PDB file of C-alpha atoms in Angstrom:
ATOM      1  CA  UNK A   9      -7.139   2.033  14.894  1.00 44.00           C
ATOM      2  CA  UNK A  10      -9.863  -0.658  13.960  1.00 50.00           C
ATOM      3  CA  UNK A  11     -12.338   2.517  14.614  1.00 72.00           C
ATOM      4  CA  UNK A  12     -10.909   4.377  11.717  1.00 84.00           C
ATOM      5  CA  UNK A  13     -12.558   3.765   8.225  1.00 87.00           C
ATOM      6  CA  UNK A  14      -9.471   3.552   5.151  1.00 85.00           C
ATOM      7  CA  UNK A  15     -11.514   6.727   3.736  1.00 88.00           C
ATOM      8  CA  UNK A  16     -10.654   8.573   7.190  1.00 89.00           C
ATOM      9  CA  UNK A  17      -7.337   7.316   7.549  1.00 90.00           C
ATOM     10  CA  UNK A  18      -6.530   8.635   3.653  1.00 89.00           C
ATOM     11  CA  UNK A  19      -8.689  11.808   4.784  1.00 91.00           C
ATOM     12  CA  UNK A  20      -5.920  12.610   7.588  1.00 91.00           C
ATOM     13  CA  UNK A  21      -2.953  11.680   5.193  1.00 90.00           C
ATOM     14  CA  UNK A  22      -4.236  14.616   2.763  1.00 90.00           C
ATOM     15  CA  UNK A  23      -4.188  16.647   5.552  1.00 91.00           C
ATOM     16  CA  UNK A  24      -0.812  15.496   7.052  1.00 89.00           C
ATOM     17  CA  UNK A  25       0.593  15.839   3.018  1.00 88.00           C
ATOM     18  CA  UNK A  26      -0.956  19.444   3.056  1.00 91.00           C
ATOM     19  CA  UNK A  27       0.655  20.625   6.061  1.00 91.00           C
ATOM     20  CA  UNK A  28       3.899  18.721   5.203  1.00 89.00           C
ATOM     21  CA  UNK A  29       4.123  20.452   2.093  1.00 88.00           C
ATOM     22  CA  UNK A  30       4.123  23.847   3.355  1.00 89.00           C
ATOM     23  CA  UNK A  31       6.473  23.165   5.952  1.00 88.00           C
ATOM     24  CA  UNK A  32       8.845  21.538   3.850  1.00 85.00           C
ATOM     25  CA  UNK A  33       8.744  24.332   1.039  1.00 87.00           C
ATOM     26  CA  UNK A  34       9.315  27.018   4.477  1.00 87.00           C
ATOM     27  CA  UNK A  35      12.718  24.650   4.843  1.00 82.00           C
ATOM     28  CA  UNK A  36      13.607  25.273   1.239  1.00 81.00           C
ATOM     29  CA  UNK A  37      12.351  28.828   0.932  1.00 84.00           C
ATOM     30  CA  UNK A  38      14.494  29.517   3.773  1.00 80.00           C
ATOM     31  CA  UNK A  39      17.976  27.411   3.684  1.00 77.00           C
ATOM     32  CA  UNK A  40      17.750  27.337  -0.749  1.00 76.00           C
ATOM     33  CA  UNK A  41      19.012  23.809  -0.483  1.00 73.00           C
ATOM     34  CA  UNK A  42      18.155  21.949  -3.322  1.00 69.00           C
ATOM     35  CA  UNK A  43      17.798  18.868  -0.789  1.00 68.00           C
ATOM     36  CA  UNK A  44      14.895  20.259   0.878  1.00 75.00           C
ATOM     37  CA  UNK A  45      13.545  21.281  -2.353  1.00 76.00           C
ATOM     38  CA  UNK A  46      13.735  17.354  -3.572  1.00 70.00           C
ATOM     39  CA  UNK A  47      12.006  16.599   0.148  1.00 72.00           C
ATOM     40  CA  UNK A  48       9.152  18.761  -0.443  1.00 80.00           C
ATOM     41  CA  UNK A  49       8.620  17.191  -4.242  1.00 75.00           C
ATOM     42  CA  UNK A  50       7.986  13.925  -2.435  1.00 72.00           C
ATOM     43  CA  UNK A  51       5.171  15.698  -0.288  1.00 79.00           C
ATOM     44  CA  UNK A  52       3.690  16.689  -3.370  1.00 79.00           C
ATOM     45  CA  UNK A  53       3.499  13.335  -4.427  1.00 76.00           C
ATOM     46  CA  UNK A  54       1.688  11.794  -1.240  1.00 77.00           C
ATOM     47  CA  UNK A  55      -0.638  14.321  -1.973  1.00 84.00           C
ATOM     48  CA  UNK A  56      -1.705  12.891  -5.400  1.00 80.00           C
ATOM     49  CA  UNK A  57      -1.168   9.939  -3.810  1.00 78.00           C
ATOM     50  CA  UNK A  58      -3.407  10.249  -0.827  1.00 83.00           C
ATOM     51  CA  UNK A  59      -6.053  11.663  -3.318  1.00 85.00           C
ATOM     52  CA  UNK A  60      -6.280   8.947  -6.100  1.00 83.00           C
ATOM     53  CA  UNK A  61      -6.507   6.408  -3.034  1.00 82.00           C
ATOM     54  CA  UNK A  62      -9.273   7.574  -1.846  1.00 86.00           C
ATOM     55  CA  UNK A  63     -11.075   7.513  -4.853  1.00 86.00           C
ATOM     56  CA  UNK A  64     -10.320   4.032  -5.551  1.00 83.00           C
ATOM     57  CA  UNK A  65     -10.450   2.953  -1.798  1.00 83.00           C
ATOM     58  CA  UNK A  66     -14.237   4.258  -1.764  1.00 84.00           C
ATOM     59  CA  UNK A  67     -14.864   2.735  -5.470  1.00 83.00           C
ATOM     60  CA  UNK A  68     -13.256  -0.231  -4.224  1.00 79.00           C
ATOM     61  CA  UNK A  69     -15.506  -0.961  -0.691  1.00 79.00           C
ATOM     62  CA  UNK A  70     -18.525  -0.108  -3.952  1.00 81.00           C
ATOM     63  CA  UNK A  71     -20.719  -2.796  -3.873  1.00 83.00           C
ATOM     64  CA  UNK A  72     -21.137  -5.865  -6.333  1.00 79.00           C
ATOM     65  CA  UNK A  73     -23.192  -5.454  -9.493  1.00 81.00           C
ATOM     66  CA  UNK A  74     -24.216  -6.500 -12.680  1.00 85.00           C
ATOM     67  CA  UNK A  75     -21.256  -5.676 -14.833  1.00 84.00           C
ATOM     68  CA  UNK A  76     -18.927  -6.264 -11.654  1.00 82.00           C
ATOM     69  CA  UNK A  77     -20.415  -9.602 -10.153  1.00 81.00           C
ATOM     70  CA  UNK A  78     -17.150 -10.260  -7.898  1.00 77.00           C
ATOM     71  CA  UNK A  79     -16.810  -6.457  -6.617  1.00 78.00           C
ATOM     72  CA  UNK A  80     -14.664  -3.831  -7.170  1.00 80.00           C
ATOM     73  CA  UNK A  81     -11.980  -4.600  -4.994  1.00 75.00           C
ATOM     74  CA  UNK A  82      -9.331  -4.396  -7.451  1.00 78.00           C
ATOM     75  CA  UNK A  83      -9.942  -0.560  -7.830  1.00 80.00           C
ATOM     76  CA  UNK A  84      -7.182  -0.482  -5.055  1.00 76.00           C
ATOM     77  CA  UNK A  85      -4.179  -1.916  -7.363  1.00 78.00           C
ATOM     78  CA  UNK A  86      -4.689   1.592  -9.939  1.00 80.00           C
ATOM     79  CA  UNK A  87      -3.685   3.280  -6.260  1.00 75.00           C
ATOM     80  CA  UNK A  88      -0.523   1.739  -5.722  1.00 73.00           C
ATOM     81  CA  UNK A  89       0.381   2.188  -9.377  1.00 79.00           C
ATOM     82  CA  UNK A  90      -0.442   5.709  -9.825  1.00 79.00           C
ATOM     83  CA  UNK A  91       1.765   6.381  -6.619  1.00 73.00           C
ATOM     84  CA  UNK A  92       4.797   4.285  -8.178  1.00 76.00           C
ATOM     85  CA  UNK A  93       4.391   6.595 -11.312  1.00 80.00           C
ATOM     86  CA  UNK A  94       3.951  10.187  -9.467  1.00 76.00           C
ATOM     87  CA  UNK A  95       7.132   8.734  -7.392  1.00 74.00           C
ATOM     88  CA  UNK A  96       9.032   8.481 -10.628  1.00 78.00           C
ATOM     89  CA  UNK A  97       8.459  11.425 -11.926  1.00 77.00           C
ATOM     90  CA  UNK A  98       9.873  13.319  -8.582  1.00 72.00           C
ATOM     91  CA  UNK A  99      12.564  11.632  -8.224  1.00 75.00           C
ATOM     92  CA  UNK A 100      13.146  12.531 -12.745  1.00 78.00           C
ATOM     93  CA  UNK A 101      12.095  16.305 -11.197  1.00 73.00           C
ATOM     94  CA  UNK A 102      14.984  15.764  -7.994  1.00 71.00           C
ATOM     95  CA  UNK A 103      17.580  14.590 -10.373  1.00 76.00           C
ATOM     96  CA  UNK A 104      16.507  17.459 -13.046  1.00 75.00           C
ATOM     97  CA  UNK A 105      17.588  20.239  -9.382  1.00 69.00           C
ATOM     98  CA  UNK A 106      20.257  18.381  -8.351  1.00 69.00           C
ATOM     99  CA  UNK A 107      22.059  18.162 -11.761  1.00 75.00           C
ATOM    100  CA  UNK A 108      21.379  22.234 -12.391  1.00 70.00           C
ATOM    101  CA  UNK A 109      22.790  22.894  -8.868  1.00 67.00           C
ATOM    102  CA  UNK A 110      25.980  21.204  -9.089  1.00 70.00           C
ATOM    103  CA  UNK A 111      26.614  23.102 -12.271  1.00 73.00           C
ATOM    104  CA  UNK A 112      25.873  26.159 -10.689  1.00 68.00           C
ATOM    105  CA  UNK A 113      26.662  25.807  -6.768  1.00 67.00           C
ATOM    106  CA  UNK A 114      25.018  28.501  -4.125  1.00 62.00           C
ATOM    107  CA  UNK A 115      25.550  28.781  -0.423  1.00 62.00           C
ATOM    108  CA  UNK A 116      22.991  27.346   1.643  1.00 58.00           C
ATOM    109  CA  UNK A 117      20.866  30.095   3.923  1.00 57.00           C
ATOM    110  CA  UNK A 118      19.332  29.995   7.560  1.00 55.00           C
ATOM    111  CA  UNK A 119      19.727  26.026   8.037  1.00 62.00           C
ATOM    112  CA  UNK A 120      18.433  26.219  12.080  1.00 72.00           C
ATOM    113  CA  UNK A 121      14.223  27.135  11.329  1.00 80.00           C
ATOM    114  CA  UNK A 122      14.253  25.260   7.897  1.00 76.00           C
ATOM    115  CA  UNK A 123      15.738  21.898   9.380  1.00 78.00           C
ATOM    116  CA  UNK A 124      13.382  22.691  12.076  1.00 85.00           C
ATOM    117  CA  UNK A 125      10.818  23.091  10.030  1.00 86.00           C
ATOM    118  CA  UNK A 126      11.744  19.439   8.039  1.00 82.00           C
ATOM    119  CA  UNK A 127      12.389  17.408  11.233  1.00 85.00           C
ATOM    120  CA  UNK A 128       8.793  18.547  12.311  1.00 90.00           C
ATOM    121  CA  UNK A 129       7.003  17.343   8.783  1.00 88.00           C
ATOM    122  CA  UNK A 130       8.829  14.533   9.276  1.00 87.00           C
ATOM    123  CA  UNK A 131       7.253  13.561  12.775  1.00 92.00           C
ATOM    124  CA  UNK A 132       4.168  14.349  11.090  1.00 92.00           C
ATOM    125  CA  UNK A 133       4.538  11.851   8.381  1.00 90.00           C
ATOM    126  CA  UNK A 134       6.022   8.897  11.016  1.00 93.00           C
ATOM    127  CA  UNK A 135       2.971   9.843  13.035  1.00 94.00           C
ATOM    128  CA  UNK A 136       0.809   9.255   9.890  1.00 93.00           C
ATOM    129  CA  UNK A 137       2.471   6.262   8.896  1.00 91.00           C
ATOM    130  CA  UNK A 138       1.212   4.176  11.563  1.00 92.00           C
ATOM    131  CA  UNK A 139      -1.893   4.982  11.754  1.00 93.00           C
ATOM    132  CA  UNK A 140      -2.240   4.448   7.566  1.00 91.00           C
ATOM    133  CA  UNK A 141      -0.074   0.698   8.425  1.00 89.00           C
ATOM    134  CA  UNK A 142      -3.039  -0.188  11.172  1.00 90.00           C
ATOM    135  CA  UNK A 143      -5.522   0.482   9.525  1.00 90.00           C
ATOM    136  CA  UNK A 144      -4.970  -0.926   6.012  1.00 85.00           C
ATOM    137  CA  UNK A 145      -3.915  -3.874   7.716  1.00 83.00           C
ATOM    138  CA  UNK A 146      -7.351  -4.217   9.977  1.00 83.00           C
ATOM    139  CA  UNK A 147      -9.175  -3.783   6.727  1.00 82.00           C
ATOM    140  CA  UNK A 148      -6.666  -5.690   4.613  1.00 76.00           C
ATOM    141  CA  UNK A 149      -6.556  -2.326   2.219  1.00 80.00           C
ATOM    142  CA  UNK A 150      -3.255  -2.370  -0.376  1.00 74.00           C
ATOM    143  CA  UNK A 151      -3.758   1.531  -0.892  1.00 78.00           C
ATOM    144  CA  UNK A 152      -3.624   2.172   2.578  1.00 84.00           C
ATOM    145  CA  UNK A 153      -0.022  -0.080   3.236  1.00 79.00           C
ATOM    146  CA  UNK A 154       1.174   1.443  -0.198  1.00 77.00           C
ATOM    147  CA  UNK A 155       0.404   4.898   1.457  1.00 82.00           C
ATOM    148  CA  UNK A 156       1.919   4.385   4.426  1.00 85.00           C
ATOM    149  CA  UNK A 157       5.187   2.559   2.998  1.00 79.00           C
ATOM    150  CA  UNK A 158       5.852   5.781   0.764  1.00 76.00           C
ATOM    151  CA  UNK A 159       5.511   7.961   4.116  1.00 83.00           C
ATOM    152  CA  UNK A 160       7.961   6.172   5.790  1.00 81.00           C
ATOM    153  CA  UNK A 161      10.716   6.495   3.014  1.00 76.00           C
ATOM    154  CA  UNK A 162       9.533  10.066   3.099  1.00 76.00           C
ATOM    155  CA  UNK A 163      10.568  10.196   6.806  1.00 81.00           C
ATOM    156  CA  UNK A 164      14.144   8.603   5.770  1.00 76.00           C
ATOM    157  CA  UNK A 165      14.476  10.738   3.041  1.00 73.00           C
ATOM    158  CA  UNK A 166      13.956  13.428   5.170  1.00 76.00           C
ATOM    159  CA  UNK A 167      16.809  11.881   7.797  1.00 76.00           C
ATOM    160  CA  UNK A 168      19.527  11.366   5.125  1.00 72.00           C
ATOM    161  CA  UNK A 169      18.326  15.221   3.522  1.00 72.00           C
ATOM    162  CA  UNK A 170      18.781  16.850   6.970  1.00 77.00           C
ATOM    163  CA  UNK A 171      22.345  15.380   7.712  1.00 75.00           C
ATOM    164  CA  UNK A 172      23.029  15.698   4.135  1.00 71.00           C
ATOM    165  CA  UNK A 173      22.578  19.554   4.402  1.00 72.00           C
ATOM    166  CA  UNK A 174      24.021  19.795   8.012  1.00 75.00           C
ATOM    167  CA  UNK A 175      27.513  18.424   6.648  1.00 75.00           C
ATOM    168  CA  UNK A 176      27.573  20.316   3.329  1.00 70.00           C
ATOM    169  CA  UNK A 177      26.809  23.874   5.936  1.00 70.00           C
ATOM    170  CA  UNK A 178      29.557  22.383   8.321  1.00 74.00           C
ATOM    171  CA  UNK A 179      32.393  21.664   5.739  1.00 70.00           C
ATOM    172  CA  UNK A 180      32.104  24.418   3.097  1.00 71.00           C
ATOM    173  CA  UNK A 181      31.553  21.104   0.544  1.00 73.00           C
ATOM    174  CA  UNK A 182      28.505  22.970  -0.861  1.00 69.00           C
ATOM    175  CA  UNK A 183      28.384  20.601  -3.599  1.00 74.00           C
ATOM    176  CA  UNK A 184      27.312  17.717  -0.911  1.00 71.00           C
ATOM    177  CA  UNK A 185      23.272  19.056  -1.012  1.00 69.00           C
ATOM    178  CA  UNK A 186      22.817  18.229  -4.934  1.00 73.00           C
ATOM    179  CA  UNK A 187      24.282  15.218  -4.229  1.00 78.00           C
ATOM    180  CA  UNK A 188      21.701  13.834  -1.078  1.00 74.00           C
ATOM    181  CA  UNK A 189      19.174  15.367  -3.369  1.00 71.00           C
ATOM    182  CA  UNK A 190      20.317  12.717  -5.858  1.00 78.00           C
ATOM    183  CA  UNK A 191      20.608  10.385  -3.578  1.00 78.00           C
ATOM    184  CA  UNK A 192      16.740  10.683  -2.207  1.00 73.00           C
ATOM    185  CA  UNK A 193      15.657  10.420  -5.801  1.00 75.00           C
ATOM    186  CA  UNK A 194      17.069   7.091  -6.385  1.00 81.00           C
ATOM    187  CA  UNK A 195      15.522   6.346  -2.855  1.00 75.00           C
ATOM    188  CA  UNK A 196      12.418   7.054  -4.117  1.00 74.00           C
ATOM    189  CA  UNK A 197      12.630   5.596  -7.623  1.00 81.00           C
ATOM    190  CA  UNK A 198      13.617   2.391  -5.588  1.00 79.00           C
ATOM    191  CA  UNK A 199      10.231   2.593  -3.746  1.00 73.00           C
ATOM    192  CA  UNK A 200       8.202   3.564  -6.557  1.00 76.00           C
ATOM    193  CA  UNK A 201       9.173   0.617  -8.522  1.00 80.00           C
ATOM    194  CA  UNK A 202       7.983  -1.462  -5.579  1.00 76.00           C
ATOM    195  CA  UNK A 203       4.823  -0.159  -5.876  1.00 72.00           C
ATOM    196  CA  UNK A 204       4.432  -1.104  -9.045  1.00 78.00           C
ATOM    197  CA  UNK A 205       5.188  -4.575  -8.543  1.00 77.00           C
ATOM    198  CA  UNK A 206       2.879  -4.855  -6.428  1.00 73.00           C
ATOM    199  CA  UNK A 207      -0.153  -3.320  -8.218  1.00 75.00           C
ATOM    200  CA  UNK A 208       0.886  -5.760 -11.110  1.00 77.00           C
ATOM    201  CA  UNK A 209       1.038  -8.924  -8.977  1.00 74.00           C
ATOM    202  CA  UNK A 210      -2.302  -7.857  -7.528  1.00 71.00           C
ATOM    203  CA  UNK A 211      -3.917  -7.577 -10.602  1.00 74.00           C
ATOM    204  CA  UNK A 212      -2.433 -10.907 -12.133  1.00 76.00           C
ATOM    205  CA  UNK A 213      -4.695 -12.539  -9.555  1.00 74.00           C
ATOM    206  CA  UNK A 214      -2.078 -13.088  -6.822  1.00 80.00           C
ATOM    207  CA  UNK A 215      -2.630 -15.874  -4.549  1.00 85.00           C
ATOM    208  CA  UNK A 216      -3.452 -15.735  -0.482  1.00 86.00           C
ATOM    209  CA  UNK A 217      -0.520 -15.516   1.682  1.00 85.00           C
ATOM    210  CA  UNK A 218       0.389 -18.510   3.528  1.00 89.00           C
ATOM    211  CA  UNK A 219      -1.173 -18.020   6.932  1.00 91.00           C
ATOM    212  CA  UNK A 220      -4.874 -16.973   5.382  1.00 91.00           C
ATOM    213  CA  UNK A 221      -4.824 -20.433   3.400  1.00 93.00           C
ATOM    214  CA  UNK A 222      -3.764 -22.459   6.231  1.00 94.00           C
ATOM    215  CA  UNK A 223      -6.384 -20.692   7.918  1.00 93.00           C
ATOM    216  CA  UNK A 224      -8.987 -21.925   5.255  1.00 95.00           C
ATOM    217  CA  UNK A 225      -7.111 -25.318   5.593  1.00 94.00           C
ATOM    218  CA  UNK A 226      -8.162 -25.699   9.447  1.00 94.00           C
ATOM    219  CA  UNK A 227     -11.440 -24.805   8.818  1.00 94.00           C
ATOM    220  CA  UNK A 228     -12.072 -27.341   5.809  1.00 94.00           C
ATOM    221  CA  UNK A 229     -10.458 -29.694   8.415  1.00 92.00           C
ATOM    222  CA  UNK A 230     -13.190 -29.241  10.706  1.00 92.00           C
ATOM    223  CA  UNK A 231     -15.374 -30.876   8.707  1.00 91.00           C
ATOM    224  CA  UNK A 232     -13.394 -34.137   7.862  1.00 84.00           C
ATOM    225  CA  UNK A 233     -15.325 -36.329  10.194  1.00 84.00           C
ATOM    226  CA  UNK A 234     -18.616 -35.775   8.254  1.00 86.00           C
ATOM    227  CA  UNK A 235     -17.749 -38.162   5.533  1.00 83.00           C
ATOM    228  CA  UNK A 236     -16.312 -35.805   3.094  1.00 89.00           C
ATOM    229  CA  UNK A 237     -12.972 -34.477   1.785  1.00 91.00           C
ATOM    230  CA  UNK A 238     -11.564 -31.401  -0.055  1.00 93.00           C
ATOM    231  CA  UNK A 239      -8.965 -30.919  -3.288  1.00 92.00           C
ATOM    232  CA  UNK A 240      -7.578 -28.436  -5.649  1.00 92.00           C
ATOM    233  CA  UNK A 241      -7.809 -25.607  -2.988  1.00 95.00           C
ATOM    234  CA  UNK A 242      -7.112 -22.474  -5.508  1.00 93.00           C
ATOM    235  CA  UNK A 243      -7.279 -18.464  -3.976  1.00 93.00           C
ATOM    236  CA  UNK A 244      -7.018 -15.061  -5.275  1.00 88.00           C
ATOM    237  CA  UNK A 245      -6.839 -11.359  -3.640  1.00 83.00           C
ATOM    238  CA  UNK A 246      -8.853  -8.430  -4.983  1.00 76.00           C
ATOM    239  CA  UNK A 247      -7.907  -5.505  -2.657  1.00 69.00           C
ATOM    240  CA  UNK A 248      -9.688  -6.231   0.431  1.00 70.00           C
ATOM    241  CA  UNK A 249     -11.285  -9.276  -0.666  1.00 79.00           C
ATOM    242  CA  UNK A 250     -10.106 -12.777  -0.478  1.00 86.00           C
ATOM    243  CA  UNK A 251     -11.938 -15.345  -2.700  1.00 90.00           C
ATOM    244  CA  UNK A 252     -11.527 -19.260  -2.558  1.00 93.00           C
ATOM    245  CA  UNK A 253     -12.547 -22.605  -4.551  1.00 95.00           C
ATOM    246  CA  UNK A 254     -12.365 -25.879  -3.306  1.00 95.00           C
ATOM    247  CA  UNK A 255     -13.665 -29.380  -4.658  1.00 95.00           C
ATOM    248  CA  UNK A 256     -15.599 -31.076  -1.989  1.00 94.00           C
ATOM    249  CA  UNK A 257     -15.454 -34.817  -2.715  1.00 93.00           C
ATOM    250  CA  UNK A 258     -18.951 -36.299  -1.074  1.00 91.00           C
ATOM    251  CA  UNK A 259     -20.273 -40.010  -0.698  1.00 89.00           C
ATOM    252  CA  UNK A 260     -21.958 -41.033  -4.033  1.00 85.00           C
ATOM    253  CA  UNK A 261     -25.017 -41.815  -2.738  1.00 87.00           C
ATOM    254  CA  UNK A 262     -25.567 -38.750  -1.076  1.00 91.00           C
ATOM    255  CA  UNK A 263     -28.802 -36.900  -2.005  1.00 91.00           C
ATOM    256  CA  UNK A 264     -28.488 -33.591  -4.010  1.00 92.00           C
ATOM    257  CA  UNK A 265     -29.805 -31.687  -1.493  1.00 93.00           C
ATOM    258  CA  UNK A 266     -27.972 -32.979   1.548  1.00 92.00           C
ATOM    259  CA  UNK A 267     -24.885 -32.035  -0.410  1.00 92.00           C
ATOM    260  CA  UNK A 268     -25.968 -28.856  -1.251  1.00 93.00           C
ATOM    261  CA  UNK A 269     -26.443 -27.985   2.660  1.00 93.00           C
ATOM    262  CA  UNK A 270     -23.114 -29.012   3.526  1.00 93.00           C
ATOM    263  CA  UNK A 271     -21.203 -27.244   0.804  1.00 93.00           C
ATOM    264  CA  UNK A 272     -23.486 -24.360   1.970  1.00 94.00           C
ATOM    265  CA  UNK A 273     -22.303 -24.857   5.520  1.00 94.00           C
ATOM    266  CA  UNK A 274     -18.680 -25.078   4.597  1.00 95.00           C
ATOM    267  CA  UNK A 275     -18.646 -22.434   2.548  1.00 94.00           C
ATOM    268  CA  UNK A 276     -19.785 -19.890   5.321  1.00 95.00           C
ATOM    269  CA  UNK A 277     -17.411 -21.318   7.743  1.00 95.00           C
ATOM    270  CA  UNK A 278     -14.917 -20.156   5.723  1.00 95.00           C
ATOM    271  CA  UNK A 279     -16.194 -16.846   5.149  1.00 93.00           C
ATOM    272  CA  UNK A 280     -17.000 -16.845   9.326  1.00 93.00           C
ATOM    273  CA  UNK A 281     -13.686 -17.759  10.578  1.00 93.00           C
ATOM    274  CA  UNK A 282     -10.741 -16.944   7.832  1.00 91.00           C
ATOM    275  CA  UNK A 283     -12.306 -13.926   5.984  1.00 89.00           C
ATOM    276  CA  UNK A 284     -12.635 -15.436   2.238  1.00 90.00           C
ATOM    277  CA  UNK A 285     -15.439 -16.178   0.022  1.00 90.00           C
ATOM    278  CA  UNK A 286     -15.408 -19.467  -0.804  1.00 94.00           C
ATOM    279  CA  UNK A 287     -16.799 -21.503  -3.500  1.00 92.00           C
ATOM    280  CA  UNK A 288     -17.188 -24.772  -3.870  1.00 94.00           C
ATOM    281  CA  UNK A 289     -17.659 -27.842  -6.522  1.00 93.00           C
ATOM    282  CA  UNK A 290     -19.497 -31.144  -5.373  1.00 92.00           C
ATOM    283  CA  UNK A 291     -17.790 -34.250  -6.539  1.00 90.00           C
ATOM    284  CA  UNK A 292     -18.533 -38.120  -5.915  1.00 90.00           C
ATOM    285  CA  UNK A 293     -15.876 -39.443  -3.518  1.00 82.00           C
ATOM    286  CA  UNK A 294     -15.539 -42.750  -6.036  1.00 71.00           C
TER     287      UNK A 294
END
């Protein structure tokens, strides 16, 4: 899905959460189960979701200036947290249902067309998913993966709210829907508060993972055999971009300018072959 920009991939998960939504309220509209009513909250929510991505996905891919040197890229983290919040409050919304309908049990209507209706928002959502999880991954885009992560606990809500309702129809236990509705909302609380940790780690200047430093490592590597070395290797993530510093310890009696062109050289090799932007500090070896 490389061909896919992240503003066109959040551009088909408003449409997906559009036409999700109104399927999903058909299913509750239909059966009155307060289960599919706590399914089609969620949708609601990867609509705001989708929408206050794609704002900060486009202000994140802005580019630099004056009063934002290093970029935007951080505009992404406000994404994932928004979702985390909107997740909280449906699930407070879910619980709010599920408590007034075990006080005050009703029979469930036509389950056939309205779990119909559910299974197919749900294949709609998994469909989504993917294509959000490629794409955020090709351009390394937090919003996008937080996107796609909440679609796919909306597609296992929607699993455990389907069975949920087929048992309560089967056994008479009426009183089974409020509870799967309950039990989605602490789903989704569980997920939300993911989200959140992750737009807080971003923002405290989180570290590369593992395999993207040792990446940087093998390049700096490369350059071993031309008489200098490297030290205090320190990265960061801001959204899409990954940013580096290295010390590049040099032979004293190198001239200025020949270490200027070889910190220059290094530092777009590493931009070339592991995606950050490095910057380096020229030290004497001795």
């Amino acid at each position: 899905m490389r061909t896919l920009t992240p503003q066109q991939a959040l551009l088909l998960s408003l449409f997906a959460a559009i036409t999700t939504i109104g399927m999903k309220t058909g299913a509750w509209w239909l059966t009155g189960s307060v289960g599919y009513l706590s399914d089609a909250l969620e949708s609601l929510v990867n609509l705001a979701g989708a929408s206050f991505a794609l704002v900060m996905v486009s202000l994140a891919r802005a580019p630099a200036d004056p009063g934002h040197p290093y970029g935007h890229g951080k505009a992404e983290y406000f994404s994932a947290a928004f979702e985390g919040v909107m997740i909280f409050i449906a699930a407070l919304a879910i619980l709010f249902a599920a408590g007034e309908r075990l006080l005050h049990p009703q029979p469930l209507g036509a389950l056939g067309i309205g779990t119909a209706l559910s299974v197919g928002a749900s294949l709609v959502n998994f469909v989504v998913a993917r294509i959000l999880f490629q794409v955020g991954r090709a351009h390394r885009s937090l919003a996008l993966e937080a996107d796609a992560r909440h679609l796919m606990t909306d597609v296992w809500t929607t699993a455990g709210v389907v069975v949920g309702v087929a048992l309560a129809s089967m056994s008479g236990w009426v009183w089974l829907d409020p509870v799967i509705a309950a039990a989605v909302a602490l789903n989704i609380l569980r997920e939300g508060w993911g989200l959140m940790q992750r737009s807080v780690d971003g923002l405290m200047d989180r570290s590369l993972a593992a395999e993207d430093i040792e990446r940087i490592e093998a390049v700096l590597a490369t350059f071993a055999a031309r008489g200098c070395s490297f030290a205090n290797l320190k990265t960061r993530v801001a959204g899409a971009m990954h940013f580096a510093h290295v010390d590049v310890r040099l032979p004293g009696d190198w001239s200025v300018a020949r270490a200027h062109a070889l910190a220059d050289e290094v530092e777009r090799a590493v931009e070339a072959q592991a995606g950050a932007r490095l910057t380096t500090h020229v030290e004497p070896a001795d």
